[in-house]
mmCIF file of C-alpha atoms in Angstrom:
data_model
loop_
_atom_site.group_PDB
_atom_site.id
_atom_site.type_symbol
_atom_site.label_atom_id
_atom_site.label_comp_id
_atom_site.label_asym_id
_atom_site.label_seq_id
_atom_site.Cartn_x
_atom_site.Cartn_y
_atom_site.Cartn_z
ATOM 1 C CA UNK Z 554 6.378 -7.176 -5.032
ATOM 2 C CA UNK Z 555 3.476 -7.685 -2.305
ATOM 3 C CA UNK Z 556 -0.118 -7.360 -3.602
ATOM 4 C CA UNK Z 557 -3.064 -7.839 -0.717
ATOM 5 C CA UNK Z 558 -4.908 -10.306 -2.557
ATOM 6 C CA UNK Z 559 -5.624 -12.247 -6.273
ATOM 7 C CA UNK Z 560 -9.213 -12.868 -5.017
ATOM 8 C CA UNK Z 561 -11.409 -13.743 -8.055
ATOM 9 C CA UNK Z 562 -13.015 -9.863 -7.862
ATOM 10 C CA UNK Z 563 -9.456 -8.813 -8.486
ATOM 11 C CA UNK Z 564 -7.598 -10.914 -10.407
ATOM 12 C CA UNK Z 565 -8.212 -9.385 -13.915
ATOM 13 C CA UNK Z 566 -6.643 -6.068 -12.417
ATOM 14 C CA UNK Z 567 -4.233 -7.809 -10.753
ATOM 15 C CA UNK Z 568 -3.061 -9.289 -13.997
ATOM 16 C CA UNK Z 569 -3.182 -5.951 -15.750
ATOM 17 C CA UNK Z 570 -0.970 -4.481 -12.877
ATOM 18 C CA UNK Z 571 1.488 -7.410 -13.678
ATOM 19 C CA UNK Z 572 2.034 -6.959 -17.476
ATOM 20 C CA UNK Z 573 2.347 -3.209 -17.004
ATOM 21 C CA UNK Z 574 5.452 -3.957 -14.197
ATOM 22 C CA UNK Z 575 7.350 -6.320 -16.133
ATOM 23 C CA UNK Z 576 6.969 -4.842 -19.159
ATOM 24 C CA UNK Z 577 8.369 -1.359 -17.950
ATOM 25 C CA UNK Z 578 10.948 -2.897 -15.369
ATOM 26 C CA UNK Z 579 14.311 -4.585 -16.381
ATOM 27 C CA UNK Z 580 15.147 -6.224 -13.004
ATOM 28 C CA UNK Z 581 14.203 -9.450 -12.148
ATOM 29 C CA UNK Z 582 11.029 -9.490 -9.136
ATOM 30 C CA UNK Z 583 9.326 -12.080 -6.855
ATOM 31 C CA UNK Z 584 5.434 -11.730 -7.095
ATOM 32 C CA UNK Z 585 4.009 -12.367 -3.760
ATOM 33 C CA UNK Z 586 -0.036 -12.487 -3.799
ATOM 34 C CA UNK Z 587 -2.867 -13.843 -1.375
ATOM 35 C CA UNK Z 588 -4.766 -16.256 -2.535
ATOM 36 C CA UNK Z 589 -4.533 -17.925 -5.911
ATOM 37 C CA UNK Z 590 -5.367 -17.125 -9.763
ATOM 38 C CA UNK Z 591 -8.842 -18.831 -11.256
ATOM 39 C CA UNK Z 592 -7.330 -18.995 -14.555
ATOM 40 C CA UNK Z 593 -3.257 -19.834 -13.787
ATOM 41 C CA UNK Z 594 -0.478 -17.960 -12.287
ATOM 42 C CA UNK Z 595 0.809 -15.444 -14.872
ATOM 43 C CA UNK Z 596 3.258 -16.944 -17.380
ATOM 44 C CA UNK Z 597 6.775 -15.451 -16.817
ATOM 45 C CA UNK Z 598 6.705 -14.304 -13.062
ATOM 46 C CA UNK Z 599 8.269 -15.738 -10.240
ATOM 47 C CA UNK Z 600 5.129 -15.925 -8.110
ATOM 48 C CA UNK Z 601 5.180 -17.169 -4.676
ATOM 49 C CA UNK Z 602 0.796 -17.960 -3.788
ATOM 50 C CA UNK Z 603 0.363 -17.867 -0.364
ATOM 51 C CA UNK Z 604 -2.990 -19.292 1.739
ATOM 52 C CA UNK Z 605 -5.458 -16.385 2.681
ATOM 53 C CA UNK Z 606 -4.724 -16.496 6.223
ATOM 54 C CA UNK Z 607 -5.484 -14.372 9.023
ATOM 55 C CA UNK Z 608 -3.213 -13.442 12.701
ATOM 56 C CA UNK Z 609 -5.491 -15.579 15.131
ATOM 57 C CA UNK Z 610 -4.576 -12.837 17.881
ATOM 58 C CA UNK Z 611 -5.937 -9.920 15.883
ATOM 59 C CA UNK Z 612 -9.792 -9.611 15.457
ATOM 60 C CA UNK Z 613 -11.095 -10.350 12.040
ATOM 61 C CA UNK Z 614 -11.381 -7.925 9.678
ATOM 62 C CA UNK Z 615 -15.579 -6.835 9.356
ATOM 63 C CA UNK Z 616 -15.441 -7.614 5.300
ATOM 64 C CA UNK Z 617 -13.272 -8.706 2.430
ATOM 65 C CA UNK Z 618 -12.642 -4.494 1.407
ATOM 66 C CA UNK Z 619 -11.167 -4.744 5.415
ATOM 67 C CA UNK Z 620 -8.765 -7.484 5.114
ATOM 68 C CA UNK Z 621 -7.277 -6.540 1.903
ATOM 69 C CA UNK Z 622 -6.287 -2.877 2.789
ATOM 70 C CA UNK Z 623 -5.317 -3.596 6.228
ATOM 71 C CA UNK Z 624 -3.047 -7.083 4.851
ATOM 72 C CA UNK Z 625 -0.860 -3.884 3.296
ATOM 73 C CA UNK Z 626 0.664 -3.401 6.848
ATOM 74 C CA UNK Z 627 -0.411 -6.487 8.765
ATOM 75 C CA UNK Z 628 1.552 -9.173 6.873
ATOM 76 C CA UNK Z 629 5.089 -8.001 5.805
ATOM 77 C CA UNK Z 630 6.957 -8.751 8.701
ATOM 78 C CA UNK Z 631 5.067 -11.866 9.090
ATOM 79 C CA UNK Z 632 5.543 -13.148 5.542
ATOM 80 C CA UNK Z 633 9.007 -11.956 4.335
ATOM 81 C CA UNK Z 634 12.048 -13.439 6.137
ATOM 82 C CA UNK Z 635 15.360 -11.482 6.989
ATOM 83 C CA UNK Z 636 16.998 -12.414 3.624
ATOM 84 C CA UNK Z 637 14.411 -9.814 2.053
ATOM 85 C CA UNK Z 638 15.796 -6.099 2.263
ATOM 86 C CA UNK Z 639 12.968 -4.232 0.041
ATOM 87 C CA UNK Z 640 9.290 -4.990 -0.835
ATOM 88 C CA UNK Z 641 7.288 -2.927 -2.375
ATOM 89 C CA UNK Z 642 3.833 -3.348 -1.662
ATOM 90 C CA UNK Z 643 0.855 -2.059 -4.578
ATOM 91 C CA UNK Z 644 -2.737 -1.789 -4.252
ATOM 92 C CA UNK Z 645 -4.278 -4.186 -7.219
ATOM 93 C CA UNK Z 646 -5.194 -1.538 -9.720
ATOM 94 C CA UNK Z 647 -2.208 0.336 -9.808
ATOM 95 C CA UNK Z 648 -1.006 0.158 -13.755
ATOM 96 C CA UNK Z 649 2.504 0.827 -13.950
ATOM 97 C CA UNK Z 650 4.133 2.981 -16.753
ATOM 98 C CA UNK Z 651 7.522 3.217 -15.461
ATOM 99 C CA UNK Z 652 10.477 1.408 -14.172
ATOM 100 C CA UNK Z 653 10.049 0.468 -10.323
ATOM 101 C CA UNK Z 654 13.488 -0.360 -9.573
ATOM 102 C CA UNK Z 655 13.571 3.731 -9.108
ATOM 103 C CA UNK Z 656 12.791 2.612 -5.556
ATOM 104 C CA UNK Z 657 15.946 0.743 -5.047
ATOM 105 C CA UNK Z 658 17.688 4.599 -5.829
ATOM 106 C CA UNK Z 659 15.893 5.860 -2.897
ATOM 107 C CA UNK Z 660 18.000 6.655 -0.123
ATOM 108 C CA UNK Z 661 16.302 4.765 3.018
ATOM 109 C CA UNK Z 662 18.600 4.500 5.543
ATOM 110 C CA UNK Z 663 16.686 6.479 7.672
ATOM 111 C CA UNK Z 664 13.034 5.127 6.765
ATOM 112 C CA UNK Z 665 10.977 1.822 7.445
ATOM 113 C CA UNK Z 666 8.686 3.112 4.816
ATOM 114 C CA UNK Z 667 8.162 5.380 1.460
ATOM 115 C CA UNK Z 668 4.737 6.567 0.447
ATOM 116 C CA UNK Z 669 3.445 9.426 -1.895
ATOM 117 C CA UNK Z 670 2.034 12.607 -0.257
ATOM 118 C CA UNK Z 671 -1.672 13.361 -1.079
ATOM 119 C CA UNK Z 672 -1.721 16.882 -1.901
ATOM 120 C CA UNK Z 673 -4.719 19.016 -0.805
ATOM 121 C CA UNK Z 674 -6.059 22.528 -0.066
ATOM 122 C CA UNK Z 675 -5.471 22.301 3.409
ATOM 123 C CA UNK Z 676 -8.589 24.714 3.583
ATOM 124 C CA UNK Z 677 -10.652 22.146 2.477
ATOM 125 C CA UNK Z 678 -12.113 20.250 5.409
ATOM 126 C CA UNK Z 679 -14.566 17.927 3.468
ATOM 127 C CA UNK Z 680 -11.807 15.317 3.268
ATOM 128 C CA UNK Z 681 -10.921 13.789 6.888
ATOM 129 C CA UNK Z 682 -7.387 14.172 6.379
ATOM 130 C CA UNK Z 683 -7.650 17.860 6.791
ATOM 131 C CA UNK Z 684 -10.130 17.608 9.634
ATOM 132 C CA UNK Z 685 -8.812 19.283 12.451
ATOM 133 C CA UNK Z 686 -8.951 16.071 14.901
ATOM 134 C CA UNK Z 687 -7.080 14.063 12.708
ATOM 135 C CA UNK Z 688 -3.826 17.201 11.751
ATOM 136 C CA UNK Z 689 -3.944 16.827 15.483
ATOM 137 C CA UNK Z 690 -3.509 13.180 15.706
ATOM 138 C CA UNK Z 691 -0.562 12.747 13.479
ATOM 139 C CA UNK Z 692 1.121 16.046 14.945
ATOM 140 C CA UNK Z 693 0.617 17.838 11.529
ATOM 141 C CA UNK Z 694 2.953 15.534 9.605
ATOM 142 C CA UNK Z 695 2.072 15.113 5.965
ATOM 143 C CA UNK Z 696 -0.359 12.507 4.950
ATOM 144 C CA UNK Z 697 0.272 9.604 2.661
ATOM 145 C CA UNK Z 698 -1.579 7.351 0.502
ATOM 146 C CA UNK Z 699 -0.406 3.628 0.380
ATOM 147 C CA UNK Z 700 -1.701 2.402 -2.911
ATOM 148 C CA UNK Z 701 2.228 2.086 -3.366
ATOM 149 C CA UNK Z 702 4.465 1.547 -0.174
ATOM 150 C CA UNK Z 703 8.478 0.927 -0.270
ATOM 151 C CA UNK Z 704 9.019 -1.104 2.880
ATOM 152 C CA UNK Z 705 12.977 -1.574 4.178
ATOM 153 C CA UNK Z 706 11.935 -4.270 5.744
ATOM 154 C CA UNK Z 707 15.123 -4.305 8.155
ATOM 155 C CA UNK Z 708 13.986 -0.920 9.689
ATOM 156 C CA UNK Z 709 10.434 -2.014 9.121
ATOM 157 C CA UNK Z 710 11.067 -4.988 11.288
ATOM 158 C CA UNK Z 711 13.582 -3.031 13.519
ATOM 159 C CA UNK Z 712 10.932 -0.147 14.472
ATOM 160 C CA UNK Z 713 8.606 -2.711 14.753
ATOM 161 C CA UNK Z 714 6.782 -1.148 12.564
ATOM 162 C CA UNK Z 715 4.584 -3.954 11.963
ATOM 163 C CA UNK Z 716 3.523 -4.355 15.696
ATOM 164 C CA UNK Z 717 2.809 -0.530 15.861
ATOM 165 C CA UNK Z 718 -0.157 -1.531 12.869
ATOM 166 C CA UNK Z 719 -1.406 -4.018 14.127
ATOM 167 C CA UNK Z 720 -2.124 -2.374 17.737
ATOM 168 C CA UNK Z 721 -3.581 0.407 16.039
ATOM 169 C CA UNK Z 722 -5.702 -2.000 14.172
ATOM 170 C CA UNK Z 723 -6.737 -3.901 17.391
ATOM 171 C CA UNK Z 724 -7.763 -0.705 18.760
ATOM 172 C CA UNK Z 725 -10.189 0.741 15.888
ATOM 173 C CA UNK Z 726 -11.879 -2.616 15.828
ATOM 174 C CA UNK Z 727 -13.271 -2.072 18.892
ATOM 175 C CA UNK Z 728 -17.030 -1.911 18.736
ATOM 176 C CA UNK Z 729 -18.341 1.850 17.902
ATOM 177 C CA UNK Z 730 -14.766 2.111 17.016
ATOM 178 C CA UNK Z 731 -14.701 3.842 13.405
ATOM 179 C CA UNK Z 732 -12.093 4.339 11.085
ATOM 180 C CA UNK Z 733 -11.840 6.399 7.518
ATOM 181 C CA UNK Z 734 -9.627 4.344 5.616
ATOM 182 C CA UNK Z 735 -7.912 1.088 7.415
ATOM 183 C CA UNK Z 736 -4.408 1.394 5.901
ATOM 184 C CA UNK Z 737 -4.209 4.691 5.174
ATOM 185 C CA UNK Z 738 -5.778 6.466 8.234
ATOM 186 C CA UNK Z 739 -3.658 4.018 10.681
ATOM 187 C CA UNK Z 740 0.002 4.256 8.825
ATOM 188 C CA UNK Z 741 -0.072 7.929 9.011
ATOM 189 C CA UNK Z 742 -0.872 7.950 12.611
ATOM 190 C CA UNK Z 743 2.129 5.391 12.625
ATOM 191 C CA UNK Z 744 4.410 8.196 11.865
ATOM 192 C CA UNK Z 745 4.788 9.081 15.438
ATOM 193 C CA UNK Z 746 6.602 6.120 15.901
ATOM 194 C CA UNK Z 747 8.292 4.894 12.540
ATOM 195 C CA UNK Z 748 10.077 7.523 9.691
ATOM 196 C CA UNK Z 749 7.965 7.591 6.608
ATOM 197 C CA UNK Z 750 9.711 8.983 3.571
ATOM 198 C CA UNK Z 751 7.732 11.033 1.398
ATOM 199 C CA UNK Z 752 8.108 9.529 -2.168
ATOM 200 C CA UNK Z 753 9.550 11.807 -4.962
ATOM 201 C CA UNK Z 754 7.088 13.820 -7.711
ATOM 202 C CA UNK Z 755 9.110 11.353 -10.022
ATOM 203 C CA UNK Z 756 7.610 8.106 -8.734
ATOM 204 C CA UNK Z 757 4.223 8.677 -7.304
ATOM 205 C CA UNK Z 758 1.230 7.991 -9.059
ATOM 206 C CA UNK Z 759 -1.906 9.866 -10.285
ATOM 207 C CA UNK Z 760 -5.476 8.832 -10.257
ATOM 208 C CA UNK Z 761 -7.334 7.883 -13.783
ATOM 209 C CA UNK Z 762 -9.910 10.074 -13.652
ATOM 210 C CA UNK Z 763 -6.868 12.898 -13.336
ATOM 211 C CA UNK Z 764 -5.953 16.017 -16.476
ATOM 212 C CA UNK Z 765 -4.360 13.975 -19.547
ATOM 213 C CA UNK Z 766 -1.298 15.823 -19.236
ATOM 214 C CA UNK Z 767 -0.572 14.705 -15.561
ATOM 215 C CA UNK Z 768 -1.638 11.184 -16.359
ATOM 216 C CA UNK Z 769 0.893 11.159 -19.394
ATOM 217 C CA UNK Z 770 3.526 12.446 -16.913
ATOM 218 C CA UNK Z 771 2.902 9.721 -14.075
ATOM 219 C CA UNK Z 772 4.918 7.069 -12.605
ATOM 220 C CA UNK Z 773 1.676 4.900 -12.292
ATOM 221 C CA UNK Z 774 -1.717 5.555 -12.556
ATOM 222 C CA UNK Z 775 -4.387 4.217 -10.197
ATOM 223 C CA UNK Z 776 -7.322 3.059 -11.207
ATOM 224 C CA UNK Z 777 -10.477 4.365 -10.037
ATOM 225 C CA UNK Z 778 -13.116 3.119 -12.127
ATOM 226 C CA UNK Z 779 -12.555 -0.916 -12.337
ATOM 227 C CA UNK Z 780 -15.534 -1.362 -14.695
ATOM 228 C CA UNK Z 781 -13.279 0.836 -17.115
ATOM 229 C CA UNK Z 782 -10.146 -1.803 -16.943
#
């Protein structure tokens, strides 16, 4: 398990996101975090704290919200070695309700990468993923969101997968340059080189401020509102 980063700002959410997993998953699990814990690594998880680090051939990131969501795709291949298969990489406040080692039933032979689909009118052009520019872009393949990504890191590293990011990355840092969402905008355009798997209904999650009955139903549930943790 990959999380972006156990900065101070995060790490009560990042602890919340912890007990949920291992108390809903019977498999064992490496943490891997950036950064370290004010108050103590979390009793009873293998974590593995790594220095907050940064390529010194990509540009730096323009703020701390940058770095974390673009660490998502910029570090796996750099971090895990080829004795790791499968990572599965979380945004902070995702709180788990479910067993994750439903990934490892997923059939990836195929894909470098699983993410859920966002679902949306696509009539409804106030979000940029329906914008007409950006359908174009990705050839009208389906758009994901990565607050939860399944990496095979073989095919991950095979595709170079990795590389693909962090070109993309270079080239929306440009100056003027502008970019919706830094992981999520650039790993969908990614699809034109790499497979992405579109994740089951039965393990994607649902946003907090979603209907009670789909939140009862979820996987995991992000959420939106950290004040409310």
């Amino acid at each position: 398990i990959f999380t972006y980063s156990t900065a101070f700002d995060y790490e009560n959410i990042t602890r919340i996101m912890l007990y949920t997993l291992k108390n809903h998953t019977q498999r064992q699990f490496r943490f891997w975090c950036l950064s370290s814990f004010r108050d103590g690594i979390p009793k009873g998880v293998d974590t593995v704290v790594l220095s907050r680090f940064w390529p010194h051939f990509l540009s730096n990131p323009k703020d701390i919200h940058y770095f974390d969501l673009s660490s998502k795709f910029v570090f796996p291949d750099l971090i895990f070695g080829p004795t790791v298969d499968y990572v599965l990489v979380v945004n902070s406040d995702i709180v788990f309700r479910k067993d994750v080692s439903a990934f490892e039933k997923l059939d990836m032979s195929n894909s470098a990468v699983a993410m859920p689909i966002i679902s949306s009118n696509d009539r409804n052009r106030n979000v940029y993923w329906n914008q007409r520019d950006f359908i174009a872009s990705r050839l009208k393949r389906p758009f994901h969101n990565s607050a939860i990504a399944w990496f095979n890191m073989n095919l991950w590293r095979e595709s170079q997968g990795g590389d693909f990011y962090r070109d993309l990355y270079e080239k929306v840092t440009y100056p003027n340059s502008h970019v919706f969402e830094i992981d999520n905008e650039l790993i969908n355009l990614e699809q034109l080189n790499i497979q992405v798997l579109s994740l089951q209904k039965e393990i994607i999650y649902t946003a907090s401020y979603s209907m009670k009955e789909m939140v009862n139903q979820s996987f995991a549930i992000l959420n939106n509102d950290r004040n409310g943790v």
